[in-house]
Short mmCIF file of C-alpha atoms in Angstrom, two decimals:
data_model
loop_
_atom_site.label_atom_id
_atom_site.label_comp_id
_atom_site.label_asym_id
_atom_site.label_seq_id
_atom_site.Cartn_x
_atom_site.Cartn_y
_atom_site.Cartn_z
CA GLY A 35 -0.02 -0.19 0.15
CA GLN A 36 2.82 2.32 0.24
CA LYS A 37 5.30 3.48 -2.61
CA THR A 38 8.48 2.00 -0.98
CA PHE A 39 11.25 0.83 -3.22
CA SER A 40 14.30 -0.90 -2.17
CA LEU A 41 17.03 -0.40 -5.00
CA ASP A 42 19.45 -2.96 -3.28
CA THR A 43 16.75 -5.48 -3.76
CA ALA A 44 15.86 -4.37 -7.16
CA LYS A 45 19.53 -4.61 -8.44
CA ASP A 46 20.01 -7.96 -6.85
CA ALA A 47 16.76 -9.28 -8.75
CA ALA A 48 18.13 -7.75 -11.98
CA ALA A 49 21.59 -9.40 -11.64
CA GLN A 50 19.94 -12.73 -10.53
CA SER A 51 17.58 -12.75 -13.42
CA VAL A 52 20.46 -12.33 -15.92
CA ARG A 53 22.46 -15.20 -14.11
CA ASP A 54 19.49 -17.45 -14.31
CA SER A 55 18.81 -16.97 -18.18
CA PHE A 56 22.54 -17.84 -18.76
CA ARG A 57 22.04 -21.27 -16.67
CA SER A 58 18.63 -22.01 -17.92
CA ASP A 59 17.93 -24.89 -20.10
CA THR A 60 14.87 -23.44 -21.71
CA GLN A 61 15.80 -19.83 -22.16
CA GLU A 62 17.89 -18.56 -24.84
CA VAL A 63 20.24 -15.74 -24.50
CA ARG A 64 21.27 -13.58 -27.39
CA LEU A 65 24.15 -11.23 -26.89
CA TYR A 66 25.73 -8.98 -29.24
CA ASP A 67 29.51 -9.94 -30.29
CA PHE A 68 31.01 -7.32 -27.65
CA GLU A 69 28.54 -8.54 -25.00
CA SER A 70 29.36 -10.72 -22.10
CA GLU A 71 27.30 -12.24 -19.14
CA ASP A 72 29.23 -9.76 -17.03
CA GLY A 73 28.36 -6.89 -19.21
CA ALA A 74 24.56 -8.09 -19.20
CA ILE A 75 24.47 -8.14 -15.77
CA ASP A 76 25.77 -4.68 -15.41
CA ASP A 77 23.33 -3.29 -17.77
CA ALA A 78 20.56 -5.07 -15.93
CA VAL A 79 21.39 -3.49 -12.87
CA GLU A 80 21.90 0.08 -14.40
CA GLY A 81 18.52 -0.52 -15.93
CA ALA A 82 16.99 -1.05 -12.42
CA ILE A 83 18.63 2.15 -11.11
CA VAL A 84 17.26 4.00 -13.84
CA TYR A 85 13.87 2.30 -13.57
CA ALA A 86 13.75 3.21 -9.84
CA GLN A 87 14.82 6.85 -10.66
CA GLU A 88 12.64 7.84 -13.73
CA ILE A 89 9.70 5.23 -13.81
CA VAL A 90 8.87 4.26 -10.13
CA PRO A 91 7.69 8.18 -9.32
CA GLN A 92 5.61 8.23 -12.53
CA VAL A 93 3.55 5.07 -12.01
CA GLU A 94 1.11 3.64 -9.32
CA ILE A 95 1.72 0.73 -7.17
CA PRO A 96 0.13 -2.27 -9.13
CA VAL A 97 -2.58 -4.66 -7.69
CA SER A 98 -0.85 -7.52 -9.62
CA VAL A 99 2.24 -8.30 -11.14
CA GLU A 100 3.25 -10.94 -13.68
CA THR A 101 -0.29 -11.77 -14.35
CA TYR A 102 -0.94 -14.79 -16.54
CA LEU A 103 -4.10 -15.28 -18.12
CA LYS A 104 -5.73 -17.64 -20.63
CA ALA A 105 -9.02 -18.11 -22.62
CA ASN A 106 -10.21 -20.82 -24.84
CA ILE A 107 -10.91 -19.51 -28.17
CA THR A 108 -12.11 -22.59 -29.85
CA ASP A 109 -12.07 -26.03 -28.81
CA SER A 110 -8.24 -26.53 -29.91
CA ILE A 111 -7.05 -23.10 -29.61
CA THR A 112 -6.28 -21.34 -26.44
CA LEU A 113 -4.87 -17.46 -26.25
CA ASN A 114 -2.48 -16.95 -23.33
CA GLY A 115 -0.18 -14.27 -22.13
CA THR A 116 1.35 -12.72 -19.34
CA PHE A 117 1.57 -8.86 -18.67
CA ASP A 118 3.81 -7.26 -16.23
CA ALA A 119 1.34 -5.22 -13.98
CA LEU A 120 -2.18 -4.27 -13.47
CA SER A 121 -2.69 -0.57 -11.95
CA ALA A 122 -5.74 -0.27 -9.41
CA ASP A 123 -7.48 1.74 -12.19
CA GLY A 124 -7.26 -1.16 -14.57
CA THR A 125 -4.46 -0.09 -16.73
CA ILE A 126 -2.49 -3.07 -18.24
CA ARG A 127 1.32 -2.17 -17.89
CA ASP A 128 4.25 -3.81 -19.49
CA ILE A 129 7.97 -3.10 -19.16
CA LYS A 130 9.94 -3.14 -22.47
CA THR A 131 13.51 -2.75 -22.92
CA SER A 132 15.26 -1.87 -26.23
CA GLY A 133 17.84 -0.11 -28.13
CA ARG A 134 15.73 2.65 -29.17
CA LYS A 135 12.78 4.81 -27.89
CA ALA A 136 9.81 2.62 -28.28
CA THR A 137 6.57 3.66 -29.99
CA PRO A 138 3.19 2.98 -28.39
CA SER A 139 1.65 1.56 -31.98
CA LYS A 140 4.29 -1.10 -31.92
CA PHE A 141 2.86 -2.84 -29.09
CA ILE A 142 -0.99 -2.05 -29.31
CA ASP A 143 -2.01 -5.32 -30.65
CA GLN A 144 -0.17 -7.33 -27.64
CA MET A 145 -1.62 -4.61 -25.21
CA SER A 146 -5.13 -5.17 -26.84
CA ALA A 147 -4.83 -8.91 -26.43
CA TYR A 148 -3.99 -8.65 -22.82
CA ALA A 149 -6.94 -6.34 -22.21
CA ARG A 150 -9.33 -8.76 -23.91
CA LEU A 151 -7.82 -11.74 -21.72
CA ALA A 152 -8.34 -9.27 -18.63
CA GLU A 153 -11.79 -8.87 -19.74
CA VAL A 154 -12.47 -12.34 -20.33
CA ASN A 155 -10.93 -13.36 -16.94
CA GLY A 156 -12.98 -10.65 -15.06
CA LEU A 157 -10.40 -8.21 -14.20
CA ASN A 158 -12.07 -5.13 -15.57
CA PRO A 159 -9.50 -3.32 -17.60
CA ASN A 160 -10.05 0.19 -18.28
CA MET A 161 -9.08 -0.24 -21.94
CA LYS A 162 -5.92 1.59 -21.43
CA TYR A 163 -2.22 0.53 -21.36
CA SER A 164 0.98 1.66 -20.47
CA ILE A 165 4.52 0.81 -21.56
CA GLU A 166 7.50 1.39 -19.29
CA ASN A 167 10.48 1.62 -21.67
CA ILE A 168 14.01 1.25 -20.51
CA VAL A 169 16.07 2.32 -23.55
CA PHE A 170 19.74 1.34 -23.66
CA LEU A 171 21.59 4.13 -25.92
CA LYS A 172 25.15 4.59 -26.69
CA SER A 173 24.77 7.75 -24.59
CA GLY A 174 23.51 6.10 -21.41
CA ILE A 175 20.47 4.28 -20.25
CA LYS A 176 17.04 6.48 -20.49
CA ALA A 177 13.31 5.64 -19.59
CA HIS A 178 10.04 6.84 -20.20
CA VAL A 179 6.35 5.82 -20.00
CA MET A 180 3.94 5.88 -22.70
CA GLU A 181 0.29 5.56 -22.41
CA GLY A 182 -2.45 4.69 -24.99
CA ASP A 183 -5.90 3.12 -25.70
CA VAL A 184 -6.23 -0.39 -26.62
CA ASP A 185 -7.71 -1.46 -29.94
CA ILE A 186 -9.89 -4.55 -29.30
CA PRO A 187 -11.46 -4.74 -32.62
CA SER A 188 -7.82 -4.58 -34.35
CA ALA A 189 -6.69 -7.45 -31.88
CA THR A 190 -9.70 -9.57 -32.72
CA LEU A 191 -9.26 -9.22 -36.37
CA LYS A 192 -5.64 -10.35 -35.86
CA ILE A 193 -6.47 -13.10 -33.54
CA ASN A 194 -9.25 -14.23 -36.07
CA ASP A 195 -6.55 -14.25 -38.74
CA ILE A 196 -4.48 -16.59 -36.57
CA ILE A 197 -7.33 -18.84 -35.86
CA SER A 198 -8.15 -19.31 -39.68
CA ARG A 199 -4.63 -19.88 -40.48
CA VAL A 200 -4.57 -22.67 -37.60
CA GLU A 201 -7.89 -24.20 -39.25
CA TRP A 202 -6.64 -24.16 -42.41
CA TYR A 203 -3.34 -25.84 -41.74
CA ASN A 204 -5.22 -28.54 -39.66
CA ASP A 205 -7.50 -29.22 -42.62
CA HIS A 206 -4.92 -29.16 -45.48
CA LYS A 207 -1.54 -30.11 -43.65
CA GLU A 208 0.24 -27.92 -46.09
CA ASP A 209 3.70 -26.43 -45.42
CA GLY A 210 3.62 -24.69 -42.10
CA ALA A 211 5.93 -22.01 -43.39
CA MET A 212 3.70 -21.01 -46.01
CA VAL A 213 0.61 -20.57 -43.47
CA PHE A 214 2.89 -19.12 -40.74
CA PRO A 215 5.70 -17.12 -42.41
CA ALA A 216 8.53 -15.99 -40.07
CA ASN A 217 8.61 -12.47 -38.88
CA THR A 218 11.97 -11.37 -40.18
CA SER A 219 12.10 -8.34 -38.05
CA SER A 220 12.32 -10.46 -34.82
CA PHE A 221 15.44 -12.53 -34.22
CA LEU A 222 13.09 -14.58 -31.79
CA CYS A 223 10.80 -15.77 -34.69
CA SER A 224 12.09 -18.30 -37.01
#
């Protein structure tokens, strides 16, 4: 109920999270050629410091964190996701790290899907979202908060497109790469 923040705890948690990622059998860590585990730990700790200084004063205490939700879309398709925080006013929040300032439009579909999941699961989202962005620039680490309105109709269209592709694939058993092409702009998607 009080906005207190232990910077030492946050720094320790950030460092431990990176160490755990490097030792995980299920998590892939991608580094640039010039990076190392120690460098990644240093960046995570510095990111936690910047988050504490620049974002914590701007945001409310969440009523839930790391909220995992799911909804059955069809008999064989389940939509699920985990968003970082939910504010008392119903704003869905997500923390993003990047090499450049993020733009809200890049995340509207993701945040809209989260809002719909929250709605279906009885959390009463206010149809607003907040992106808390930690930006790792050559000139240093910066942070900012961006807010926006979710767009349920757009997210619904995209989800329905995925459902159609899955159903078509299940009916025809064609090459999956044709139905689900890789996102070439994401190193996480092959």
